[in-house]
CSV table of N, CA and C in Angstrom, one decimal:
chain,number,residue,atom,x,y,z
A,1,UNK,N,163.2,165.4,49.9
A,1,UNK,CA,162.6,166.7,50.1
A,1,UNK,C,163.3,167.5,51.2
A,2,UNK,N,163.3,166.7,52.3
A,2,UNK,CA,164.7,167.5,53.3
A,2,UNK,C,165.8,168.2,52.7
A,3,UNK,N,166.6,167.3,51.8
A,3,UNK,CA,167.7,168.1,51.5
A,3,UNK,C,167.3,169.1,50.5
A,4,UNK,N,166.7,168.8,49.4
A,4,UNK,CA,166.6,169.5,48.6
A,4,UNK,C,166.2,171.0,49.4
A,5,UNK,N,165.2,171.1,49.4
A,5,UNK,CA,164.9,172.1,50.6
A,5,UNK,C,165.6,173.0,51.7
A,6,UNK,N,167.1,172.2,52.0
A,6,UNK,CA,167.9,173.2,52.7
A,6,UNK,C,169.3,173.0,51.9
A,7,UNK,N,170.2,171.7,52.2
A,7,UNK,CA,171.8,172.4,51.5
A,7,UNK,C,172.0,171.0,50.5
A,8,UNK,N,171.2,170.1,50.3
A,8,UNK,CA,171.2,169.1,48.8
A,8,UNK,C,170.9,169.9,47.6
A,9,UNK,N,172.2,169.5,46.6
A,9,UNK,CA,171.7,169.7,45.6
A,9,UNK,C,172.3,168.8,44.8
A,10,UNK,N,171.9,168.9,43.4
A,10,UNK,CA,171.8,167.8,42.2
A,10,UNK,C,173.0,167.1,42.1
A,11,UNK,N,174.1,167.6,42.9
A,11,UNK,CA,175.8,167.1,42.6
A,11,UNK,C,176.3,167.4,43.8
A,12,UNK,N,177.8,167.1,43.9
A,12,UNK,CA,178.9,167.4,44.8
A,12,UNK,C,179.3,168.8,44.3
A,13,UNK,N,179.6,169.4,45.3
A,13,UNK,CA,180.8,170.7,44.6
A,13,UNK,C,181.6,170.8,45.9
A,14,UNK,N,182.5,171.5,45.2
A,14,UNK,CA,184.0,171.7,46.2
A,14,UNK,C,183.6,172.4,47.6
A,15,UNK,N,182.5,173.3,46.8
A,15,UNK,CA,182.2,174.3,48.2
A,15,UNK,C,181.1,173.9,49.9
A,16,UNK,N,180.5,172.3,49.0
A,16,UNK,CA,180.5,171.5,50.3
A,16,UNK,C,181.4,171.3,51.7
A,17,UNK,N,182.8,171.2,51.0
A,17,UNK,CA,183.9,170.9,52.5
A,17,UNK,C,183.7,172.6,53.2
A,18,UNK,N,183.0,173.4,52.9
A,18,UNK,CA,183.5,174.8,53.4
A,18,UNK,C,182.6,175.2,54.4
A,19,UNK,N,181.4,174.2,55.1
A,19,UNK,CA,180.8,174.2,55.2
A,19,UNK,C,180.3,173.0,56.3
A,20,UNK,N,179.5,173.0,57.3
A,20,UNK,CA,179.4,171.8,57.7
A,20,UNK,C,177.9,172.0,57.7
A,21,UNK,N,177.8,170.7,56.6
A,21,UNK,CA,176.3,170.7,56.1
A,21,UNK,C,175.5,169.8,56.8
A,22,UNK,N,175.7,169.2,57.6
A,22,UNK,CA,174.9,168.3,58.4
A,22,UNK,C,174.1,169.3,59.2
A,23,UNK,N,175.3,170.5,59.9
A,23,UNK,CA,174.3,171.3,60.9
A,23,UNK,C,173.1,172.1,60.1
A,24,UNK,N,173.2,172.2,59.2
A,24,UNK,CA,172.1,173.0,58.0
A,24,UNK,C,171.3,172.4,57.4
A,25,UNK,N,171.5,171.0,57.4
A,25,UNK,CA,170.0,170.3,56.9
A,25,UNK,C,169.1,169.9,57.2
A,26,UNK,N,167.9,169.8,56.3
A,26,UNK,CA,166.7,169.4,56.6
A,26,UNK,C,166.4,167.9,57.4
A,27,UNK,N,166.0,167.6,58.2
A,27,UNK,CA,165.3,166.3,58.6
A,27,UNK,C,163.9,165.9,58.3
A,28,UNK,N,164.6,164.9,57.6
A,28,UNK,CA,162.8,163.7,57.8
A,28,UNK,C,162.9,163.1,58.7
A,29,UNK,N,162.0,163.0,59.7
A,29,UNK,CA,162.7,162.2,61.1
A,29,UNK,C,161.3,161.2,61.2
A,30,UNK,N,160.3,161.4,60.3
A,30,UNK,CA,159.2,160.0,60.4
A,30,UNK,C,158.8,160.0,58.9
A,31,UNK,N,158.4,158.7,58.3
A,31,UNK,CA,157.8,158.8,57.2
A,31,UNK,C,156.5,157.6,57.8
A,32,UNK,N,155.2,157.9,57.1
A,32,UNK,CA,154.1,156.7,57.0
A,32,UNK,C,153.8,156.9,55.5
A,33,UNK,N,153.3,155.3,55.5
A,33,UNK,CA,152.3,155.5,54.4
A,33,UNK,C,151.0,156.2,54.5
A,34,UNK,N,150.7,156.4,53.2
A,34,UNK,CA,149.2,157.1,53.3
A,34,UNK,C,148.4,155.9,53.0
A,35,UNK,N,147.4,155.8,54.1
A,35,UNK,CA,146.4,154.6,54.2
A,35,UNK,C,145.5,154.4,52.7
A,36,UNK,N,145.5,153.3,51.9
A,36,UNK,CA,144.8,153.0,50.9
A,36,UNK,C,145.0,153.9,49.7
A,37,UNK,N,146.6,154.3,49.8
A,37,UNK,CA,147.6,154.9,48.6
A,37,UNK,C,148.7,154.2,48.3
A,38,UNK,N,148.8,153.9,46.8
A,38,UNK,CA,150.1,153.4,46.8
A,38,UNK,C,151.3,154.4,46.3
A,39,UNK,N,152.4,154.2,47.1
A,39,UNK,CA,153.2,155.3,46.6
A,39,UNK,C,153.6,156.7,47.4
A,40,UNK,N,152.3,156.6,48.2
A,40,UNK,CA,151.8,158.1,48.8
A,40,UNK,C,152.6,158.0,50.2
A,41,UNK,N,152.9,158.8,50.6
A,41,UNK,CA,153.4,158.9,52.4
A,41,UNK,C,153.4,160.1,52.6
A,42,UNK,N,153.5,160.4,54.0
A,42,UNK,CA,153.6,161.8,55.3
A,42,UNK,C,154.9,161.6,55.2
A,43,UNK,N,155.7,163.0,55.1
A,43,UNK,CA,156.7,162.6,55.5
A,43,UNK,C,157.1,163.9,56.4
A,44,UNK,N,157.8,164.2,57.6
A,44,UNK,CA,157.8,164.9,58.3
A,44,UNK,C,159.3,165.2,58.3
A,45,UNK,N,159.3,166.7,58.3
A,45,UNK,CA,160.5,167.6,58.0
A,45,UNK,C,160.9,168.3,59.2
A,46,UNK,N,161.7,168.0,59.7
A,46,UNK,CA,162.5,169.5,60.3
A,46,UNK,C,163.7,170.3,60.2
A,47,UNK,N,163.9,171.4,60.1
A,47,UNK,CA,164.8,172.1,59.8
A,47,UNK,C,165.4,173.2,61.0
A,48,UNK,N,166.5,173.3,60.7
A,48,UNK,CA,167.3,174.2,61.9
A,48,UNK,C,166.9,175.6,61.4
A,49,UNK,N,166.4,176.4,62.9
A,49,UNK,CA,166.4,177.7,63.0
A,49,UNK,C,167.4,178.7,62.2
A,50,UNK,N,168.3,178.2,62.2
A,50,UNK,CA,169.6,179.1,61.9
A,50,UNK,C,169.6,179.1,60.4
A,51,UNK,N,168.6,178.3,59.4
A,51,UNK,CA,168.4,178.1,57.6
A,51,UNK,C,167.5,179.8,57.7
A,52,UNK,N,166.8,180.2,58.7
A,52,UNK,CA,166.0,181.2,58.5
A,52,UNK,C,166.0,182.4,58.9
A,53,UNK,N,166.0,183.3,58.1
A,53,UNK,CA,166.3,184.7,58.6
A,53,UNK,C,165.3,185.2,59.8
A,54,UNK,N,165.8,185.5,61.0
A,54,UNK,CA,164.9,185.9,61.9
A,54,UNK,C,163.8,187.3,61.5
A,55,UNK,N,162.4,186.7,62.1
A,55,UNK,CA,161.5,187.7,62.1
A,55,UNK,C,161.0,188.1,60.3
A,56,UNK,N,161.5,186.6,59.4
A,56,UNK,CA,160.8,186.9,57.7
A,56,UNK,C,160.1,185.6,57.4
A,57,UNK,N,158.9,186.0,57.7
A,57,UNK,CA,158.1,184.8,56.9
A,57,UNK,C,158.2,184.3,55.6
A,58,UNK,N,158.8,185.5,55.1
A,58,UNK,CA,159.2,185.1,53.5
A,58,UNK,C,159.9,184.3,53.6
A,59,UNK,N,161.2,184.6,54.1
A,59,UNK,CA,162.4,184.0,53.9
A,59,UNK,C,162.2,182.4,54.5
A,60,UNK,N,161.4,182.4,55.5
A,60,UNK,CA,160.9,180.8,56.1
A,60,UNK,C,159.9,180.3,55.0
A,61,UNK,N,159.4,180.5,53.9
A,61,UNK,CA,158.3,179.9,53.6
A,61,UNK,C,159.1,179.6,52.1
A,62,UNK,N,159.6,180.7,51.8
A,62,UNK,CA,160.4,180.5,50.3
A,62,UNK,C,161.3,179.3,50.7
A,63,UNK,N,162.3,180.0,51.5
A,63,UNK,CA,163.0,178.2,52.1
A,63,UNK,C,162.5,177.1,52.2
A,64,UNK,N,161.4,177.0,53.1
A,64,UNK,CA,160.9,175.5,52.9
A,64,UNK,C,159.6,174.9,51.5
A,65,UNK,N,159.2,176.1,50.9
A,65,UNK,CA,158.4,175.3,49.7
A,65,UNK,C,158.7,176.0,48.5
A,66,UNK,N,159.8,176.7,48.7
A,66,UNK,CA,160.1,177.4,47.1
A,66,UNK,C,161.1,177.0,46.0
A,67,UNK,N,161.6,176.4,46.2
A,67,UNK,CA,162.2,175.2,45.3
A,67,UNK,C,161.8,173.9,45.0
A,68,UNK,N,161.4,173.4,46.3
A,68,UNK,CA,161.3,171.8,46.4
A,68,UNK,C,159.8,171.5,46.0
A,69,UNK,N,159.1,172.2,45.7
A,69,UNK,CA,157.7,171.8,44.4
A,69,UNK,C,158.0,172.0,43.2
A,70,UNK,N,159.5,172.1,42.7
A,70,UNK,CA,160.1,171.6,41.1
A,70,UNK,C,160.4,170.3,41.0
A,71,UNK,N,160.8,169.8,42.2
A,71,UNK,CA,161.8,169.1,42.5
A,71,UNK,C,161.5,167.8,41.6
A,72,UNK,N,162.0,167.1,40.3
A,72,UNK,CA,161.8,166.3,39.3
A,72,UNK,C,161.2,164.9,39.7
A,73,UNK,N,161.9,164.6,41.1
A,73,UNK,CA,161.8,163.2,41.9
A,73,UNK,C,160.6,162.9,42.4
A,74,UNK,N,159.8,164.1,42.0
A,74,UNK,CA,158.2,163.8,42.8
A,74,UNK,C,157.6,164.0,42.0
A,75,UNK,N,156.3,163.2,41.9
A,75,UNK,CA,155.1,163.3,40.8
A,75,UNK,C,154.3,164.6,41.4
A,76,UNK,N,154.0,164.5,43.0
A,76,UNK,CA,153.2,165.2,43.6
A,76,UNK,C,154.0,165.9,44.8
A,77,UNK,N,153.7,166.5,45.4
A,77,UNK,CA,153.9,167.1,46.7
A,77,UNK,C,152.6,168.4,47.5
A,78,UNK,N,152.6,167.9,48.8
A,78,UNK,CA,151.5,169.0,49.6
A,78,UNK,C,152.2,169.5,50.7
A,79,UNK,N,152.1,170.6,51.2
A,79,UNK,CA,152.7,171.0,52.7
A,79,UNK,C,150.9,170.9,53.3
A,80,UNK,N,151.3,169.9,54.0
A,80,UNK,CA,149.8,170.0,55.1
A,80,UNK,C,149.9,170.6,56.5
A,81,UNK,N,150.8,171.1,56.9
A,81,UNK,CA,151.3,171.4,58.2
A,81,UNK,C,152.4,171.6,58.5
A,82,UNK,N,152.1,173.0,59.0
A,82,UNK,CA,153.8,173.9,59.6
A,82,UNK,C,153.2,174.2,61.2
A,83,UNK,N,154.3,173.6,61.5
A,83,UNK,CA,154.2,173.8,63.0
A,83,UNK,C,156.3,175.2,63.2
A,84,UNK,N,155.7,176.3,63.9
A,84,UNK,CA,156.7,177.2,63.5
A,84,UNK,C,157.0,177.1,65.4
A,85,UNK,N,158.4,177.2,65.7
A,85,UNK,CA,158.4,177.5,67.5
A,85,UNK,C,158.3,178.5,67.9
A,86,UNK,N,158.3,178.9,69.1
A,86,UNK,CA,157.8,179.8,69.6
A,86,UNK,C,159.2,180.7,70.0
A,87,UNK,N,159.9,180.1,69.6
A,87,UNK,CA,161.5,180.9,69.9
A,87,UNK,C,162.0,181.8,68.1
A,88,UNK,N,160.6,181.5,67.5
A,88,UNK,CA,160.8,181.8,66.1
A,88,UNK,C,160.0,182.6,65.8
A,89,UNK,N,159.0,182.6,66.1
A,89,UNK,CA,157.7,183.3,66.4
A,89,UNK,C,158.2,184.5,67.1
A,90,UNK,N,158.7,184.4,68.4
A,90,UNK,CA,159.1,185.7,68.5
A,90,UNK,C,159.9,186.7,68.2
A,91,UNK,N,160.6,186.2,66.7
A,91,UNK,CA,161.6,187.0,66.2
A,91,UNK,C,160.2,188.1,65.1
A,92,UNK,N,159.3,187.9,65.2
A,92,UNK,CA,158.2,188.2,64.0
A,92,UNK,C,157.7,189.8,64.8
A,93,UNK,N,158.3,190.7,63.9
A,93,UNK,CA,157.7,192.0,64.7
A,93,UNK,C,156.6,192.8,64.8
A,94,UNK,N,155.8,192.1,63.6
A,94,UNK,CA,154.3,192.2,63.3
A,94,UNK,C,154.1,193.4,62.4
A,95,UNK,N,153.0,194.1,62.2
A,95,UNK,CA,152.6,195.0,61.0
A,95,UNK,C,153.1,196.4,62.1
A,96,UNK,N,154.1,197.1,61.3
A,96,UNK,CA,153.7,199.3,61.7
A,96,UNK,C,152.9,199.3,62.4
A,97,UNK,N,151.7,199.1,62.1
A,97,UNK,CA,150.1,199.6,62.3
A,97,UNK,C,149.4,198.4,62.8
A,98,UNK,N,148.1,198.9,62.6
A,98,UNK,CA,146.8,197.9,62.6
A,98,UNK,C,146.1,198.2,61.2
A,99,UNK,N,144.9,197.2,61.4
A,99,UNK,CA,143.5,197.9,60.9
A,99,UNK,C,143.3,199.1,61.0
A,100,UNK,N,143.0,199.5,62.5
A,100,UNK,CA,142.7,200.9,62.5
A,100,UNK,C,143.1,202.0,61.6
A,101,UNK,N,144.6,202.1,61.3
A,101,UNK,CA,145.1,203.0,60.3
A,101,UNK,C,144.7,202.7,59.0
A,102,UNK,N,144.9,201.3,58.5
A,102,UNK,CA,144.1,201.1,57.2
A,102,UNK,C,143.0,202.1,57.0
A,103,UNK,N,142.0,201.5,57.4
A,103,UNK,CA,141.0,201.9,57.4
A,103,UNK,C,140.6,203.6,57.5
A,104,UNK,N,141.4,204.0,58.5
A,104,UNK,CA,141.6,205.3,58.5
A,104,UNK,C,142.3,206.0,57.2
A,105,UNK,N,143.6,205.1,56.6
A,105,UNK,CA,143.8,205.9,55.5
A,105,UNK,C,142.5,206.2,54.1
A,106,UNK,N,142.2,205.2,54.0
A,106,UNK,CA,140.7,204.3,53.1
A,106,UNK,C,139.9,205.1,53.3
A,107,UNK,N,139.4,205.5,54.5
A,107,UNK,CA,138.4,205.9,54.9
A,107,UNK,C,136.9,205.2,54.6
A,108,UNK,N,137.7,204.1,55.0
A,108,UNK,CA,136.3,202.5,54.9
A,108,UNK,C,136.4,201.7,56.2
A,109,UNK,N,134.7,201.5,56.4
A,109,UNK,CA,134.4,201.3,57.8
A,109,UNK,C,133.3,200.5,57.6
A,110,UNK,N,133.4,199.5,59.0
A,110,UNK,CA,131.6,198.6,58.9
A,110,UNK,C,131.5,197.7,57.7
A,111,UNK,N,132.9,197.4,57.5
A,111,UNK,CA,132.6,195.9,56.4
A,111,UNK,C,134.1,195.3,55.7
A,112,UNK,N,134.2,194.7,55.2
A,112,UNK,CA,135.8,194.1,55.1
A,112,UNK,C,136.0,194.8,53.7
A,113,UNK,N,137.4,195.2,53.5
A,113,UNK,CA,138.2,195.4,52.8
A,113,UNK,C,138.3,194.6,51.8
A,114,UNK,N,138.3,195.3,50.3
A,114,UNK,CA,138.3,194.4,49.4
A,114,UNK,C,139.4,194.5,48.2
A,115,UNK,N,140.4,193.7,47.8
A,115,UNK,CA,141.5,193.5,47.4
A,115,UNK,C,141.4,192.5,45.8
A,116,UNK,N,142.5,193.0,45.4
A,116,UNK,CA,142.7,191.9,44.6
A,116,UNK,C,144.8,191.9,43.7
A,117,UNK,N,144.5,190.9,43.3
A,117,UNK,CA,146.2,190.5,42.6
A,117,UNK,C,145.8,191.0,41.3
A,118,UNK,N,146.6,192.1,40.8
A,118,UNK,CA,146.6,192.4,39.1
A,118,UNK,C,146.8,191.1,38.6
A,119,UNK,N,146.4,191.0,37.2
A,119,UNK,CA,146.8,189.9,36.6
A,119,UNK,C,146.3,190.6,35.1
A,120,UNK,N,147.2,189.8,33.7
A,120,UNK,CA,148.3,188.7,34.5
A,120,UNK,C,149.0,189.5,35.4
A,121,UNK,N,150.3,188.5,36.0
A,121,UNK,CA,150.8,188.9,36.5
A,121,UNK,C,152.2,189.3,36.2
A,122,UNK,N,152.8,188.9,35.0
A,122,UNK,CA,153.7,189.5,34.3
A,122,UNK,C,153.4,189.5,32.7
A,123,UNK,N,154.1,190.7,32.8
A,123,UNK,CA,153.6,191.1,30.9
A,123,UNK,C,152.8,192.3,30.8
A,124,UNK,N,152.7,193.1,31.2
A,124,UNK,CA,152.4,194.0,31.1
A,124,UNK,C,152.9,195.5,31.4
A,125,UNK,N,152.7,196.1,30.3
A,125,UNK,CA,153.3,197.6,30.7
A,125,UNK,C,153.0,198.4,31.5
A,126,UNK,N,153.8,199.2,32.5
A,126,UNK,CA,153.5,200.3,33.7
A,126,UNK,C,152.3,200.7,33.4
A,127,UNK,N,152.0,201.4,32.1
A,127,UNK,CA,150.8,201.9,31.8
A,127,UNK,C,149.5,201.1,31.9
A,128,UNK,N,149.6,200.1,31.4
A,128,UNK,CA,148.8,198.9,31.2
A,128,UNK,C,148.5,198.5,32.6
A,129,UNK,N,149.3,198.4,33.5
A,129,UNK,CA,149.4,198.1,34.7
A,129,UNK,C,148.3,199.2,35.4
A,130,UNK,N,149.1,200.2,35.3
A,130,UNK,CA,148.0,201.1,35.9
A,130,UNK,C,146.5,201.7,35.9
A,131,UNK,N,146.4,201.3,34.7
A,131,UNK,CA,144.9,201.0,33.9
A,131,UNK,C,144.4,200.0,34.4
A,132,UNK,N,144.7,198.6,34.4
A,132,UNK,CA,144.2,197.7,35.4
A,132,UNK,C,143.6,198.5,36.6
A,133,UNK,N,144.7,198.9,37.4
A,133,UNK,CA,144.6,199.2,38.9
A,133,UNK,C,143.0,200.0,39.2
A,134,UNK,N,143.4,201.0,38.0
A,134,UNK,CA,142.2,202.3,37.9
A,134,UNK,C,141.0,201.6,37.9
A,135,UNK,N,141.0,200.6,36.8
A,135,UNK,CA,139.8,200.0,36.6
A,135,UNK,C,139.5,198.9,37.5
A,136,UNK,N,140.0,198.3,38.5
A,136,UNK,CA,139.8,197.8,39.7
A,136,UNK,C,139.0,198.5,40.7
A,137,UNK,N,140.0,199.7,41.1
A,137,UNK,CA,139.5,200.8,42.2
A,137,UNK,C,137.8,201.4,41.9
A,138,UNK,N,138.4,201.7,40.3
A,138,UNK,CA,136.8,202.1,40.2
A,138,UNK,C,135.7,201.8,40.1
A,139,UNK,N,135.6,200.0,39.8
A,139,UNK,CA,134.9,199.3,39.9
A,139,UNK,C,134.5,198.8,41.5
A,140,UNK,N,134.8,199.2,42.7
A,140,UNK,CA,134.9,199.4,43.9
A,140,UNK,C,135.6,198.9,44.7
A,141,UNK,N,137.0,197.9,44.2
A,141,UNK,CA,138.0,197.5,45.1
A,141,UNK,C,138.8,198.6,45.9
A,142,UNK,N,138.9,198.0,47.2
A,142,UNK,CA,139.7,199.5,47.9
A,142,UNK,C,140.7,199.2,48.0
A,143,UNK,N,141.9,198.1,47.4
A,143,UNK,CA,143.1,198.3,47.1
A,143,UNK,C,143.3,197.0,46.3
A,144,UNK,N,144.9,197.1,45.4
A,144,UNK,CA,145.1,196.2,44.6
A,144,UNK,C,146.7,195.8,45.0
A,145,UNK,N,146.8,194.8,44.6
A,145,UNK,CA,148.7,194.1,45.3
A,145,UNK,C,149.4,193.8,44.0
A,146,UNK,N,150.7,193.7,44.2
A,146,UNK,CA,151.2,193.0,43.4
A,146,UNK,C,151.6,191.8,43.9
A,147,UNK,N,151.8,191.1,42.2
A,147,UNK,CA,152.1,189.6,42.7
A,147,UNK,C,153.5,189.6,42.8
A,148,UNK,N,153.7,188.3,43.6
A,148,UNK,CA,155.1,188.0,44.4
A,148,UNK,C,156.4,187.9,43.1
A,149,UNK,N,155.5,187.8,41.9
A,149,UNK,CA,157.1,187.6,41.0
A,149,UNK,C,157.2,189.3,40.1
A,150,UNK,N,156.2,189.9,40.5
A,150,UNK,CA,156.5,191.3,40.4
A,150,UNK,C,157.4,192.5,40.8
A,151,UNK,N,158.5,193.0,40.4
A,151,UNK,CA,159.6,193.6,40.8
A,151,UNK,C,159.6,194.7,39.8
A,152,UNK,N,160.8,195.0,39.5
A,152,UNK,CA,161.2,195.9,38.7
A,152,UNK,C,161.8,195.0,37.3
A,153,UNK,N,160.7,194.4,36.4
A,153,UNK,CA,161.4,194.1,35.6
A,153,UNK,C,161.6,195.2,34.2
A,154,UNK,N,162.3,194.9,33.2
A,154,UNK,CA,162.8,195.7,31.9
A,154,UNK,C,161.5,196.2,31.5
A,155,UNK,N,160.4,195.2,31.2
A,155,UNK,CA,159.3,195.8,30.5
A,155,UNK,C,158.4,196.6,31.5
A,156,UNK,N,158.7,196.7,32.9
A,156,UNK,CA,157.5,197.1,33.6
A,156,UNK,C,158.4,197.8,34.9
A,157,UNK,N,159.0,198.8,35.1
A,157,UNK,CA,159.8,199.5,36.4
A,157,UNK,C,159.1,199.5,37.2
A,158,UNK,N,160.1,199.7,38.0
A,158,UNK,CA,158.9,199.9,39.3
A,158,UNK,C,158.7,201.1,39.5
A,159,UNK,N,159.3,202.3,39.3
A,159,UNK,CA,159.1,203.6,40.0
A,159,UNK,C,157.8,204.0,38.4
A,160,UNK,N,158.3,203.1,37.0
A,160,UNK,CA,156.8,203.6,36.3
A,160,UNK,C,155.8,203.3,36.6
A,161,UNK,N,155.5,201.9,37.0
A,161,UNK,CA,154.5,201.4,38.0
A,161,UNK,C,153.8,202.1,39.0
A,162,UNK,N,154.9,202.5,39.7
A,162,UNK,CA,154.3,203.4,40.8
A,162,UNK,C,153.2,204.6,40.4
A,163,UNK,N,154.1,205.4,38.7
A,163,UNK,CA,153.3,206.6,38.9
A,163,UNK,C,152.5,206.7,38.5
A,164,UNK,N,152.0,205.3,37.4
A,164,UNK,CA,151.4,205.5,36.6
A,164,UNK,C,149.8,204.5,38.0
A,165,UNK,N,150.2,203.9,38.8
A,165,UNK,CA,149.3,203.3,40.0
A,165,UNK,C,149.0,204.3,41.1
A,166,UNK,N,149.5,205.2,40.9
A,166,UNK,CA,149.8,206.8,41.7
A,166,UNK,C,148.2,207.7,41.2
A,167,UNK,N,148.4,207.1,39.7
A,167,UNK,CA,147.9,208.1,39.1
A,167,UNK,C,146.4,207.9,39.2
A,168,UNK,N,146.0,206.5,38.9
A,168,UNK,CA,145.1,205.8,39.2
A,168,UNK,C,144.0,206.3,40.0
């Protein structure tokens, strides 16, 4: 799980010598069993600061669980605990804003904000998409997101996306 997760992969290639992979990989530095499991264990990871782009939770979260829950070698896997340092933490520059602006753009006050993920979440047309949206909003959600594997693809742009979620 260590390596796979930072510079292991399925073979050797040439462009390992080009590189010194020891300082870039992941550690398991404890493993236990899991009490009255067979099979099952903790196993405890750490990884060097320098695998993660400073100040991107993405980039720290995709790195450590965005591959390695394919990974063929495991029947199962759970992340139960991220302990992040505090010399990492403060690369994180936090939101533009607050709440307050939210809310202020919204013009919604005196109760929580209510959201949701279009879905599906791929396959669908700009238009289609933005029909969702409409019919979210006007059903009384005060904003809608997209999901994380949503981009600009062939069947759905992003700037038609936009205008047709503009339009909304």
């Amino acid at each position: 799980v260590a390596a796979e997760s930072s510079t292991g992969t399925w073979t050797t290639v040439w462009t390992d010598g080009l590189t010194s992979l020891d300082r870039y990989k992941g550690r398991c530095y404890h493993i236990e069993p899991v009490a009255g499991e067979e099979n099952q264990y903790i196993a405890y990871v750490a990884y060097p600061l320098d695998l993660f782009e400073e100040g991107s939770v993405t980039n720290m979260f995709t790195s450590i669980v965005g591959n390695v829950f394919g990974f063929k070698a495991l029947r199962a896997l759970r992340l139960e605990d991220l302990r992040i340092p505090t010399s990492y933490t403060k690369t994180f520059q936090g939101p533009p804003h607050g709440i307050q602006v939210e809310r202020d753009k919204l013009n919604k006050y005196g109760r929580p904000l209510l959201g949701c993920t279009i879905k599906p979440k791929l396959g669908l047309s700009a238009k289609n998409y933005g029909r969702a949206v409409y019919e979210c909003l006007r059903g009384g959600l005060d904003f809608t997101k997209d999901d994380e594997n949503v981009n600009s693809q062939p069947f759905m742009r992003w700037r038609d996306r936009f205008l047709f979620c503009a339009e909304a």
